[in-house]
Amino acid sequence: MTMVAAAPAAPLSSAARRVRRLPWRSPEDQPRWARPALLALTAACGVVYALGLRNQQVHNYYLPAVKSMSESWRAFFYGAFDPAASITLDKLPGAFQVQALSARVFGFSNWSVLAPQVIESVLTVLVMYCVVRRWLGPGAGLLAAGAFATMPIVAALSHAQISDTLLTLLLVLAAHAWQRAVMTGRLPWLLLSGGWVGLAFQTKMVQAWGVLPALALGYLVAAPVTLRRRVGHVALAGLVTLAVSAWWIVLVLATPASSRPYVDGSVNNSPLSMVFEYNLLSRYEAGADPGGLGVPGRGGSGWGYMLSDQVAGQVGWLYPLALVGVVAGVWWRGRAPRTDLLRVGFLMWGAWFTVHAVAFSAGRVAHSFYVVAVAPAVAALAAGGLVLGWRAYRRGGSRRWVLPTAVALTVAHAVYLSSRFPTFQPWIRPVVVTLGLVGVAVLVAVPLVRRAGRSSRSRRHRRLGAGLALAGGALSVASVLVAPAAWAVSTVDRQYSGSAIGPAAGPMTAGGPGGARFSPATSDAPTGIPGSGMQGRGMQGRGMQGRGTQDGDAPGGADRPAGPGGRVGSAAPTEQSRQLIDVLSRRQPGTKYLVAVQGSTQAGALILAGASVLPIGGFSGQVPSTTADQLAELVASGQLRYVLGGDGAGRRGGGGAASTAITDWVTGNCAILTDEALQGSTVYDCAAS
C-alpha cells in the first residue's frame, strides 16, 4: 500500500469566508460585538413596536381607502377612497399602496394594515446604522441606530397608520445613496439618491423635498470630482427626483376626467392643486384655505416650535448633543481637505435639521408628528457628538472636557423636559440625574487622577484608568438615552400612544403633544349612522352638510376609549352597518352603488362593512366631486338608488353651492325610506318617486 501525502489545503478566499460566516457574526472589517449588538437592538425595538399594534391605531379615513385599494387594482393605482374608484384620497397613494398590498396578501385586518409600519421603522434603524457606520465607525453607527430607535415619535408612528414611517425610511435610504456618491463621485449613486427622494414624494409629497438642500450642499462641497461635474451631477439628480416625484401626477393629468376618479383635496379635480395647494400651502402658510375646503393651516408657535412641549418631548431629547456634534464636527475639521467625509457628514445632517426646523417653525404645520423627519438628523448628530467627544477625551488636552460638558447639558435638558410632565413616569428624573452625575463625575475624575499620578507607569494603573473611563462613557450614554427610551416604550400602553389621527408618545396635554393640529370637523357634535362609531354630517333637513372626520372617531365602530389621545378603531364593521347594508341590498339597489353618502366618515363605515358607496364631497364633504346633475344621471341610469342622510337638525358649516344643489335635488326628487330595521338612519329612495 502506497502512502500519498495530502497536499495542504488552499486558504479560503475572502468571498468563501463571507459565505461561511454566520449571519449574527460581524463582518471582518467590523468589531466582533457590532453585528450582535445591532441585531439585539433591532430585535428589541421590533418587539416594542409590534406590541403597540394592539392599540389598533387605524385611521378612520385611510383605513376604508386601504380596504378599497386591496380589492381593486384600479382603486389601488389611483389611491381611491371607495371600491368603485369615484374619488381619490386627498394624498398621494404611495404609503397606502404598501398597506393595501399587505392587506391583499394577508387579508384585510388591523394587523395586516399596520404591520408594514413596524417593518418600515425597523428597517430605518438598520439603514441608520449603515449610514453612520460608514461615516464614523461601528460605535457611532450603533449609537445613531439606538438614538433613532428610542426616539419617542418614531415608536409612536411605528404602529399607527400614518405615512411618515415610509417617508423616513426612504429619506434615510436617500442619505445612504448620497453618502456613496460623495465618497466616490459616481453619478449613479447620486441618481439613486434622487430616486429615493422621488419615491418619498409619492409618500408625503412636498415634505420629502426638504432634504434636497442638504444633499445638494453636501455633494457640491465634498464630492471628489471637478466643480463642473458636481454641478452637472446635482442637476441630473434633480431631474430624476422631479421625474420620480411627478409620474403619478402626470399620468392623472393626462387621463380624461371622465375616465378616472375625482382628485380629493382640490376644487378643480387637479392633482397639482391637491399636492401644492391643499397639502402644502394650507399646511405651511398661515391662513391658507384652498377653495374654502375648511382646512386652514394651524399649529406652529413661532421660532420656539421645535422646543415646545408637543415637539421636544417627541424628538428633542438629544438636542444639546446634536448641537455639540455639528459645531465640533465642522469647527474641528476646519482645515481638512474639501473632500473630507467627516466634515461633510456633519454639514449634511446639520443642514437636514436646519431646513426642516425653519420650515416647521416659520410655517403652520397640520400635525406635530411631521417632525419625525428630523429624527434621523438628530440621531446622527448626537451620535457624532458622542463619538467626537470620546475621541477628544481619549487624546487629552483642553478638548477632553467637551464630552462631559455635552453630557451634562443633555442631562439637564432631559430633566427640564421631564419636569414639564411631572406625573408621568416620575422615576425618570432621579434615574437620569443619578446616571448623569456618576458618568460625568467619572469622566472628570479619570484625567485628574491620571495627572496626579503621572509617576506611576504600571500597566495595571493604565488599565484601571481606561476601564473607569469606559464605564463613565457607558453611564453617560445611558443617562442621555434612558428618558427618550422610557417615552418610546410607553407607546405600548394605549393611554400613552396618542390618537389614530395624531400619534404621540407619553402623556397627553390639550389634544396631545403629537395630536392633531387641525380637523375639518370643527362644527357641533356630528350625526351619522347610529351606533356605528362613524360620525359625520349627512343630509340634515335642507342642508346636506358633510364635514369629514372628527379627531378620535373610530372607523367601523369599534369606538373604544384610547385615553386622552382619542379613540381607536377596527377593520371589523359594526352590526349596525351590516344591518343597513342588508336592508338596502334586499330592496333592489343601484347596479353600481348601494348608497350615496355625504362626506368620508359615514361612507368609510359602510365601505368597511363591504358596501359599494358613492362618497359625495370627499374628506371634507365640500369638494365638488359629484354634482346634482351627475347624481341625477346615476339615478336615471339605475346605477344608484339610495342616498343616506343624517338625523339631526341643520348646523353651521355648509358644503357650498354644490352641496346645496344636491340637497335640493335629493329632497325634491327622493322619498324618505320607512323601514323599522333602519333604526333611525335617514335613507332617501330616489327611485320611489
XYZ file of C-alpha atoms in Angstrom:
689
model
C 0.000 0.000 0.000
C 1.389 3.312 -1.037
C 1.171 6.294 1.260
C 0.239 9.504 -0.558
C 0.930 12.764 1.227
C -2.065 15.053 1.206
C -1.421 18.482 -0.203
C -2.040 21.374 2.179
C -5.492 22.901 1.791
C -5.582 26.182 -0.068
C -6.612 29.131 2.078
C -10.228 30.188 1.697
C -10.849 33.264 -0.344
C -12.443 36.269 1.325
C -15.635 35.570 -0.629
C -15.760 31.998 0.671
C -15.166 33.206 4.227
C -18.076 35.643 3.894
C -20.346 32.835 2.697
C -19.461 30.626 5.666
C -19.734 33.431 8.224
C -22.778 33.019 10.428
C -25.331 35.813 9.926
C -25.064 37.032 13.517
C -21.302 37.445 13.349
C -19.764 40.745 12.353
C -18.003 41.209 9.003
C -14.220 41.164 9.092
C -13.981 44.945 8.856
C -16.122 45.460 11.984
C -15.602 44.610 15.681
C -16.951 41.287 16.876
C -19.569 42.994 19.022
C -21.001 45.184 16.238
C -23.362 42.760 14.461
C -24.682 41.028 17.622
C -25.318 44.377 19.283
C -27.137 45.689 16.202
C -29.294 42.575 15.944
C -30.141 42.768 19.646
C -31.130 46.425 19.281
C -33.199 45.675 16.186
C -34.990 42.786 17.881
C -35.743 44.879 20.969
C -37.200 47.826 19.075
C -39.108 45.439 16.773
C -40.758 43.811 19.789
C -41.700 47.160 21.331
C -43.045 48.483 18.039
C -45.024 45.290 17.393
C -46.535 45.275 20.882
C -48.030 48.657 20.049
C -50.106 47.064 17.278
C -52.666 46.063 19.877
C -53.541 49.756 20.222
C -55.221 49.436 16.798
C -54.375 52.966 15.697
C -56.010 52.721 12.306
C -57.172 55.958 10.737
C -60.881 56.446 10.107
C -60.189 57.999 6.682
C -57.252 55.942 5.442
C -58.489 52.529 6.605
C -61.549 52.313 4.292
C -59.367 53.513 1.411
C -56.827 50.754 2.037
C -59.667 48.226 2.015
C -60.872 49.589 -1.320
C -57.332 49.566 -2.733
C -56.802 45.982 -1.596
C -59.871 44.832 -3.537
C -59.496 46.755 -6.799
C -56.342 47.359 -8.840
C -57.948 50.481 -10.300
C -58.537 51.825 -6.805
C -55.005 50.696 -5.905
C -53.390 52.704 -8.688
C -55.336 55.888 -8.093
C -55.369 55.634 -4.307
C -59.157 55.703 -4.376
C -61.256 56.001 -1.259
C -64.134 53.822 -2.445
C -64.140 50.426 -4.219
C -65.660 51.890 -7.399
C -62.857 54.478 -7.516
C -65.099 57.506 -7.805
C -62.785 59.735 -5.725
C -59.161 59.527 -4.602
C -57.679 60.151 -1.207
C -56.535 63.700 -0.521
C -52.938 62.395 -0.506
C -50.680 60.668 -2.998
C -51.167 56.907 -2.737
C -47.617 55.627 -2.137
C -47.714 54.687 1.548
C -51.244 53.326 1.337
C -50.364 51.147 -1.631
C -47.856 49.351 0.616
C -50.567 48.817 3.222
C -53.029 47.681 0.563
C -50.565 45.109 -0.777
C -50.130 43.750 2.730
C -53.915 43.550 3.132
C -54.270 41.820 -0.237
C -51.651 39.207 0.673
C -52.566 38.561 4.313
C -56.229 39.521 4.309
C -57.708 42.820 5.376
C -57.340 43.427 9.119
C -55.833 45.902 11.529
C -52.754 43.715 11.751
C -52.141 43.487 8.011
C -52.604 47.241 7.568
C -50.306 48.232 10.441
C -47.588 45.572 10.107
C -45.786 47.470 7.285
C -45.361 50.404 9.684
C -43.411 48.237 12.125
C -41.258 46.785 9.350
C -40.502 50.213 7.902
C -39.401 51.573 11.285
C -37.154 48.573 11.962
C -35.591 48.851 8.511
C -34.901 52.529 9.128
C -32.974 51.611 12.291
C -30.801 49.239 10.245
C -30.182 51.783 7.483
C -29.284 54.426 10.070
C -26.596 52.081 11.370
C -25.218 51.512 7.866
C -25.048 55.213 7.048
C -23.428 56.347 10.288
C -21.085 53.333 10.488
C -19.593 54.179 7.115
C -19.280 57.788 8.250
C -17.912 57.496 11.799
C -17.423 53.816 12.543
C -19.420 50.934 14.094
C -19.677 52.539 17.523
C -21.216 55.677 16.107
C -23.489 53.599 13.883
C -24.809 51.678 16.864
C -25.306 54.880 18.864
C -27.191 56.523 15.984
C -29.385 53.452 15.472
C -30.135 53.367 19.190
C -30.853 57.091 19.351
C -33.233 56.823 16.406
C -34.926 53.660 17.691
C -35.621 55.264 21.078
C -36.964 58.497 19.605
C -40.486 58.695 21.098
C -42.219 59.854 17.913
C -40.555 57.051 15.931
C -42.033 54.484 18.321
C -45.447 56.181 18.258
C -45.629 56.227 14.463
C -44.308 52.686 14.080
C -47.698 51.203 14.934
C -50.030 53.893 13.599
C -51.482 54.140 10.100
C -49.598 57.294 9.133
C -47.361 57.572 6.073
C -44.392 59.179 7.857
C -42.714 55.861 8.682
C -42.254 55.072 4.991
C -41.251 58.683 4.328
C -38.478 58.449 6.923
C -37.207 55.117 5.607
C -36.993 56.422 2.042
C -35.217 59.601 3.107
C -32.619 57.658 5.095
C -32.110 55.413 2.060
C -31.538 58.596 0.058
C -28.871 59.607 2.589
C -27.267 56.174 2.210
C -27.009 56.501 -1.588
C -25.881 60.132 -1.262
C -23.082 59.037 1.029
C -21.773 56.584 -1.558
C -21.988 59.294 -4.193
C -19.951 61.735 -2.090
C -17.341 59.089 -1.334
C -16.866 58.002 -4.952
C -18.078 60.924 -7.076
C -20.090 58.436 -9.141
C -23.254 59.755 -10.739
C -25.381 56.559 -10.453
C -25.312 56.741 -6.667
C -26.491 60.348 -6.720
C -29.244 59.484 -9.197
C -30.340 56.678 -6.885
C -30.454 59.150 -4.021
C -32.687 61.419 -6.080
C -34.873 58.437 -6.940
C -35.364 57.615 -3.258
C -36.411 61.219 -2.596
C -38.848 60.983 -5.511
C -40.412 57.854 -4.008
C -40.611 59.682 -0.677
C -42.559 62.403 -2.518
C -45.084 59.741 -3.521
C -45.442 59.070 0.200
C -45.651 62.554 1.762
C -45.473 64.929 -1.194
C -43.506 68.180 -0.889
C -42.217 67.457 2.612
C -39.907 64.857 1.043
C -38.091 67.616 -0.832
C -36.955 69.130 2.475
C -33.779 67.033 2.378
C -32.732 68.181 -1.105
C -30.849 71.330 0.014
C -28.794 69.263 2.479
C -27.968 66.533 -0.044
C -27.128 69.011 -2.796
C -24.950 71.109 -0.478
C -23.008 68.088 0.725
C -22.313 66.807 -2.779
C -21.341 70.205 -4.139
C -18.919 70.722 -1.265
C -17.183 67.374 -0.974
C -17.623 65.086 -3.993
C -14.156 64.129 -5.380
C -14.785 65.491 -8.886
C -14.471 68.879 -10.536
C -16.935 71.650 -9.759
C -18.394 71.426 -13.247
C -19.108 67.738 -12.796
C -20.541 68.302 -9.338
C -22.985 70.909 -10.632
C -23.948 68.703 -13.570
C -24.451 65.675 -11.349
C -26.669 67.619 -8.947
C -28.746 68.950 -11.855
C -29.240 65.447 -13.285
C -30.149 64.076 -9.872
C -32.665 66.890 -9.529
C -34.275 65.868 -12.813
C -34.512 62.271 -11.622
C -36.087 63.450 -8.382
C -38.615 65.528 -10.293
C -39.454 62.709 -12.700
C -39.982 60.112 -9.985
C -41.930 62.617 -7.903
C -44.250 63.683 -10.705
C -45.036 60.488 -12.608
C -48.369 59.833 -10.866
C -49.418 63.468 -11.213
C -48.552 63.467 -14.915
C -50.484 60.261 -15.588
C -53.542 61.563 -13.768
C -53.403 64.870 -15.636
C -53.076 63.006 -18.931
C -56.152 60.885 -18.199
C -59.528 62.415 -19.106
C -61.508 63.350 -16.018
C -64.355 61.088 -17.117
C -62.015 58.086 -17.111
C -60.527 58.473 -13.634
C -61.607 59.272 -10.075
C -62.104 62.809 -8.878
C -58.997 64.102 -7.078
C -59.951 64.860 -3.477
C -58.405 67.890 -1.810
C -58.969 70.019 -4.903
C -61.868 72.125 -6.108
C -60.849 71.720 -9.754
C -60.162 67.967 -9.940
C -56.426 68.582 -10.281
C -53.619 66.600 -8.597
C -51.460 69.733 -8.795
C -53.980 71.606 -6.675
C -54.236 68.702 -4.247
C -50.466 68.445 -3.796
C -49.289 72.039 -3.870
C -52.281 73.995 -2.571
C -54.245 71.710 -0.271
C -51.296 69.710 1.112
C -48.614 72.411 1.030
C -49.909 75.964 1.274
C -52.844 75.124 3.544
C -50.493 73.349 5.936
C -47.458 75.615 5.907
C -48.836 79.029 5.002
C -50.735 80.971 7.613
C -54.429 81.259 6.927
C -54.396 79.469 3.581
C -57.557 77.564 2.726
C -57.675 76.311 -0.880
C -61.109 76.725 -2.320
C -62.793 77.050 1.045
C -62.359 73.377 1.942
C -62.315 74.158 5.624
C -58.745 73.070 6.282
C -56.867 76.219 7.300
C -53.280 75.661 8.320
C -52.861 75.769 12.083
C -50.176 74.884 14.556
C -46.706 76.198 14.984
C -45.654 78.527 17.777
C -43.071 80.655 16.036
C -39.371 80.088 16.373
C -39.835 78.201 19.620
C -41.851 75.469 17.928
C -39.066 72.877 17.917
C -38.561 73.482 21.645
C -42.253 73.339 22.542
C -43.707 70.578 24.688
C -45.541 68.903 21.821
C -42.321 68.603 19.789
C -39.318 68.466 22.116
C -40.801 65.592 24.100
C -41.176 63.605 20.891
C -37.915 64.291 19.076
C -35.799 66.747 21.074
C -34.209 64.903 23.991
C -30.785 64.891 22.326
C -30.730 68.472 21.043
C -27.652 69.521 23.113
C -25.606 66.544 21.950
C -26.650 67.158 18.352
C -25.621 70.816 18.614
C -22.249 69.876 20.083
C -21.816 67.328 17.304
C -22.414 69.712 14.425
C -20.276 72.504 15.942
C -17.381 70.198 16.787
C -17.607 68.296 13.517
C -17.382 71.441 11.401
C -15.064 73.528 13.590
C -12.539 70.841 14.485
C -12.273 69.787 10.842
C -11.934 73.329 9.545
C -8.530 72.767 7.929
C -9.341 69.375 6.432
C -9.397 68.957 2.628
C -12.529 69.870 0.718
C -13.394 66.198 0.264
C -13.264 65.424 3.986
C -16.080 62.931 4.572
C -16.267 63.515 8.301
C -16.941 67.217 7.968
C -19.381 66.919 5.089
C -21.409 64.409 7.085
C -21.920 66.960 9.844
C -22.709 69.621 7.245
C -25.329 67.457 5.564
C -27.082 66.327 8.743
C -26.926 69.844 10.145
C -28.496 71.284 7.001
C -31.114 68.494 7.058
C -32.182 69.522 10.553
C -31.995 73.271 9.886
C -34.169 73.248 6.760
C -36.894 71.256 8.479
C -36.708 73.267 11.700
C -37.080 76.542 9.797
C -39.998 75.190 7.746
C -41.821 73.851 10.788
C -41.211 76.995 12.832
C -41.930 79.597 10.177
C -44.884 77.770 8.635
C -48.013 76.371 10.182
C -47.997 72.595 10.111
C -51.105 70.486 10.478
C -49.747 67.811 12.815
C -46.778 67.912 15.141
C -45.767 64.334 14.262
C -44.433 65.754 10.979
C -41.231 66.499 12.924
C -40.265 62.824 12.724
C -38.467 63.943 9.550
C -35.730 65.491 11.723
C -35.277 62.331 13.812
C -32.529 60.851 11.560
C -30.566 64.117 11.682
C -30.860 64.461 15.457
C -29.820 60.819 15.963
C -26.839 61.057 13.597
C -25.593 64.370 15.001
C -25.980 63.213 18.604
C -24.061 60.026 17.861
C -21.434 62.102 16.084
C -21.163 64.402 19.084
C -20.627 61.474 21.439
C -18.009 59.837 19.231
C -16.043 63.023 18.536
C -16.213 63.926 22.205
C -14.973 60.453 23.186
C -12.082 60.606 20.744
C -11.077 64.049 22.037
C -11.417 62.798 25.610
C -9.041 59.928 24.985
C -6.495 62.152 23.232
C -6.423 64.577 26.134
C -5.876 68.319 26.068
C -8.487 71.020 26.532
C -10.962 69.331 24.187
C -11.303 66.387 26.545
C -13.829 68.398 28.572
C -16.256 68.672 25.632
C -17.701 65.200 26.275
C -18.577 65.609 29.962
C -19.883 69.110 29.254
C -22.128 67.889 26.430
C -23.436 65.018 28.551
C -24.131 67.359 31.466
C -26.073 69.751 29.210
C -28.085 66.908 27.705
C -28.914 65.511 31.137
C -30.024 68.952 32.318
C -32.189 69.276 29.200
C -33.764 65.863 29.873
C -34.527 66.825 33.464
C -36.172 70.039 32.235
C -38.319 68.206 29.658
C -39.345 65.597 32.212
C -40.307 68.302 34.675
C -42.838 69.579 32.130
C -44.768 66.337 32.741
C -44.160 65.741 36.472
C -46.757 62.993 36.962
C -45.638 60.878 34.024
C -43.050 58.237 34.949
C -41.689 60.267 37.897
C -38.749 57.878 38.219
C -37.180 59.303 35.046
C -35.665 62.406 36.625
C -33.864 60.746 39.568
C -32.544 57.970 37.320
C -31.308 60.418 34.678
C -29.699 62.642 37.308
C -28.010 59.714 39.060
C -26.634 58.169 35.893
C -25.570 61.561 34.573
C -23.854 62.687 37.745
C -21.948 59.429 38.166
C -20.993 59.262 34.493
C -19.812 62.861 34.287
C -18.029 62.582 37.624
C -16.069 59.548 36.432
C -15.209 61.239 33.137
C -13.934 64.288 35.003
C -12.111 62.333 37.696
C -10.100 59.971 35.456
C -7.931 62.685 33.804
C -7.411 64.419 37.148
C -6.302 61.187 38.814
C -4.002 60.426 35.904
C -2.455 63.877 36.162
C -1.873 63.428 39.892
C -0.269 60.015 39.418
C 1.939 60.599 36.404
C 4.851 58.903 38.142
C 3.007 55.601 38.012
C 3.742 53.823 34.765
C 2.323 50.396 35.639
C 0.128 48.637 33.148
C -2.336 47.881 35.912
C -2.996 51.563 36.598
C -3.383 52.328 32.903
C -5.912 49.524 32.524
C -7.803 50.714 35.566
C -7.959 54.241 34.188
C -9.126 53.015 30.794
C -11.769 50.832 32.416
C -13.069 53.683 34.539
C -13.202 55.980 31.522
C -15.147 53.364 29.571
C -17.566 52.921 32.475
C -18.049 56.677 32.664
C -18.758 56.792 28.948
C -21.280 53.944 29.206
C -23.083 55.613 32.105
C -23.149 58.870 30.170
C -24.724 57.202 27.139
C -27.314 55.536 29.372
C -28.119 58.852 31.055
C -28.980 60.575 27.758
C -30.979 57.680 26.292
C -32.996 56.470 29.263
C -35.605 59.257 29.146
C -36.456 59.052 25.427
C -36.391 55.251 25.652
C -38.910 55.350 28.509
C -41.196 57.587 26.468
C -40.820 55.320 23.455
C -41.688 52.208 25.460
C -44.733 53.994 26.877
C -46.383 53.786 23.447
C -47.097 50.111 24.130
C -49.751 51.399 26.532
C -52.787 52.669 24.649
C -53.068 55.529 27.121
C -49.701 56.917 26.001
C -49.722 56.358 22.261
C -51.788 59.334 21.135
C -54.712 59.019 18.768
C -55.013 57.470 15.338
C -55.041 60.918 13.765
C -52.228 62.230 15.985
C -49.799 59.521 17.177
C -47.595 60.659 20.038
C -45.620 59.149 22.893
C -46.010 59.930 26.555
C -48.615 61.994 28.413
C -51.285 63.966 26.627
C -51.807 67.704 27.021
C -54.570 69.640 25.296
C -55.016 67.184 22.493
C -51.656 65.546 22.962
C -48.082 66.570 22.277
C -48.333 64.948 18.906
C -52.040 65.258 18.478
C -53.932 66.660 15.564
C -53.308 70.335 14.939
C -56.499 70.737 12.939
C -59.548 68.881 11.815
C -62.060 69.763 9.147
C -64.770 68.711 11.563
C -64.937 71.851 13.642
C -68.689 72.054 13.901
C -71.067 70.915 16.606
C -71.446 67.278 17.561
C -71.925 65.347 14.323
C -74.626 62.899 13.420
C -74.467 59.775 11.355
C -75.166 56.061 11.442
C -76.482 55.493 14.950
C -74.254 53.238 16.987
C -71.715 52.891 14.222
C -68.996 54.950 15.813
C -68.560 56.591 12.406
C -69.832 60.089 12.873
C -70.269 62.602 10.142
C -72.770 65.160 8.986
C -75.209 63.893 6.480
C -78.294 65.429 4.909
C -79.859 67.465 7.667
C -83.214 68.914 6.739
C -82.372 71.225 3.858
C -78.583 71.062 4.406
C -76.506 68.121 3.235
C -73.513 69.381 5.133
C -70.805 66.759 5.417
C -67.742 67.769 7.331
C -65.356 64.830 7.115
C -63.699 63.281 10.126
C -63.562 64.218 13.738
C -60.493 63.813 15.895
C -60.720 60.472 17.601
C -63.617 58.999 15.597
C -63.191 55.280 15.221
C -63.614 53.557 11.876
C -66.048 50.720 11.689
C -67.450 51.463 15.072
C -65.031 49.856 17.486
C -65.165 53.220 19.224
C -63.146 52.144 22.242
C -61.569 54.731 24.537
C -57.868 55.229 23.966
C -57.077 57.540 26.829
C -56.773 61.288 26.447
C -55.433 60.945 22.937
C -58.670 59.884 21.328
C -60.234 56.618 20.198
C -59.058 53.534 18.410
C -60.727 51.762 15.539
C -61.040 48.389 13.957
C -61.222 46.920 10.491
C -64.245 44.929 11.614
C -67.549 46.623 10.643
C -70.338 47.120 13.151
C -73.574 45.209 13.295
C -75.387 48.497 12.636
C -73.521 48.993 9.347
C -74.155 45.396 8.314
C -77.855 45.747 9.060
C -78.180 48.919 6.999
C -76.416 47.257 4.079
C -78.623 44.179 4.399
C -81.798 46.273 4.326
C -80.759 48.221 1.242
C -79.353 45.180 -0.560
C -82.696 43.395 -0.307
C -84.572 46.344 -1.806
C -83.146 46.368 -5.342
C -80.270 48.875 -5.024
C -78.415 50.538 -7.873
C -76.230 48.474 -10.173
C -73.018 50.308 -9.246
C -73.552 51.961 -5.881
C -75.559 50.689 -2.948
C -75.887 54.150 -1.447
C -74.542 57.690 -1.762
C -73.149 59.286 1.391
C -72.093 62.829 2.166
C -68.515 63.071 3.482
C -65.942 60.398 4.165
C -66.809 59.386 7.703
C -70.173 57.697 7.208
C -69.003 56.409 3.832
C -65.960 54.820 5.466
C -68.093 52.844 7.926
C -70.113 51.345 5.080
C -67.025 50.633 2.960
C -65.543 48.693 5.861
C -68.796 46.721 6.000
C -68.397 45.769 2.343
C -70.703 48.221 0.600
C -70.081 49.980 -2.691
C -70.557 53.587 -1.652
C -70.561 56.859 -3.562
C -68.793 59.350 -1.262
C -70.062 62.846 -2.010
C -67.803 65.748 -1.116
C -64.645 63.805 -0.291
C -62.816 64.038 3.036
C -64.133 67.462 3.961
C -67.571 66.861 2.487
C -67.134 70.041 0.442
C -65.227 69.225 -2.747
C -67.454 69.229 -5.849
C -66.732 65.583 -6.647
C -70.371 64.878 -7.523
C -72.800 67.452 -8.902
C -76.569 67.364 -8.733
C -76.722 66.621 -12.467
C -74.308 63.716 -12.100
C -76.310 62.347 -9.191
C -79.499 62.583 -11.245
C -77.803 60.801 -14.157
C -76.659 57.957 -11.897
C -80.181 57.538 -10.569
C -81.712 57.695 -14.056
C -79.318 55.048 -15.391
C -80.033 52.739 -12.470
C -76.505 52.875 -11.061
C -77.673 54.491 -7.805
C -80.924 54.421 -5.886
C -80.376 55.342 -2.231
C -78.884 58.380 -0.523
C -78.018 58.276 3.157
C -78.854 61.364 5.190
C -78.361 62.441 8.775
C -80.955 62.587 11.508
C -80.222 65.910 13.134
C -81.206 69.485 12.562
C -79.183 71.691 10.268
C -75.975 73.005 11.768
C -73.490 75.640 10.854
C -70.857 74.858 8.249
C -72.366 74.078 4.915
C -70.889 72.492 1.870
C -71.130 75.292 -0.645
C -73.240 75.666 -3.782
C -72.640 72.102 -4.986
C -73.861 70.634 -1.688
C -76.894 72.905 -1.682
C -77.805 71.875 -5.225
C -77.511 68.187 -4.319
C -79.637 68.737 -1.229
C -82.312 70.496 -3.274
C -82.344 67.716 -5.858
C -82.498 64.877 -3.320
C -85.186 66.421 -1.136
C -87.198 67.351 -4.225
C -86.900 64.059 -6.091
C -86.420 61.336 -3.460
C -88.688 59.939 -0.765
C -87.635 59.048 2.753
C -87.483 55.295 3.117
C -89.506 53.926 6.023
C -88.226 50.695 7.491
C -88.015 49.822 11.176
C -84.816 47.875 10.535
C -83.016 51.117 9.656
C -83.134 52.061 13.361
C -83.228 55.802 12.908
C -80.960 56.175 9.869
C -82.449 58.519 7.302
C -82.326 56.978 3.824
C -83.746 58.596 0.685
C -85.117 56.342 -2.043
C -84.576 58.182 -5.310
C -86.372 55.588 -7.451
C -89.610 55.729 -5.469
C -90.967 58.992 -6.838
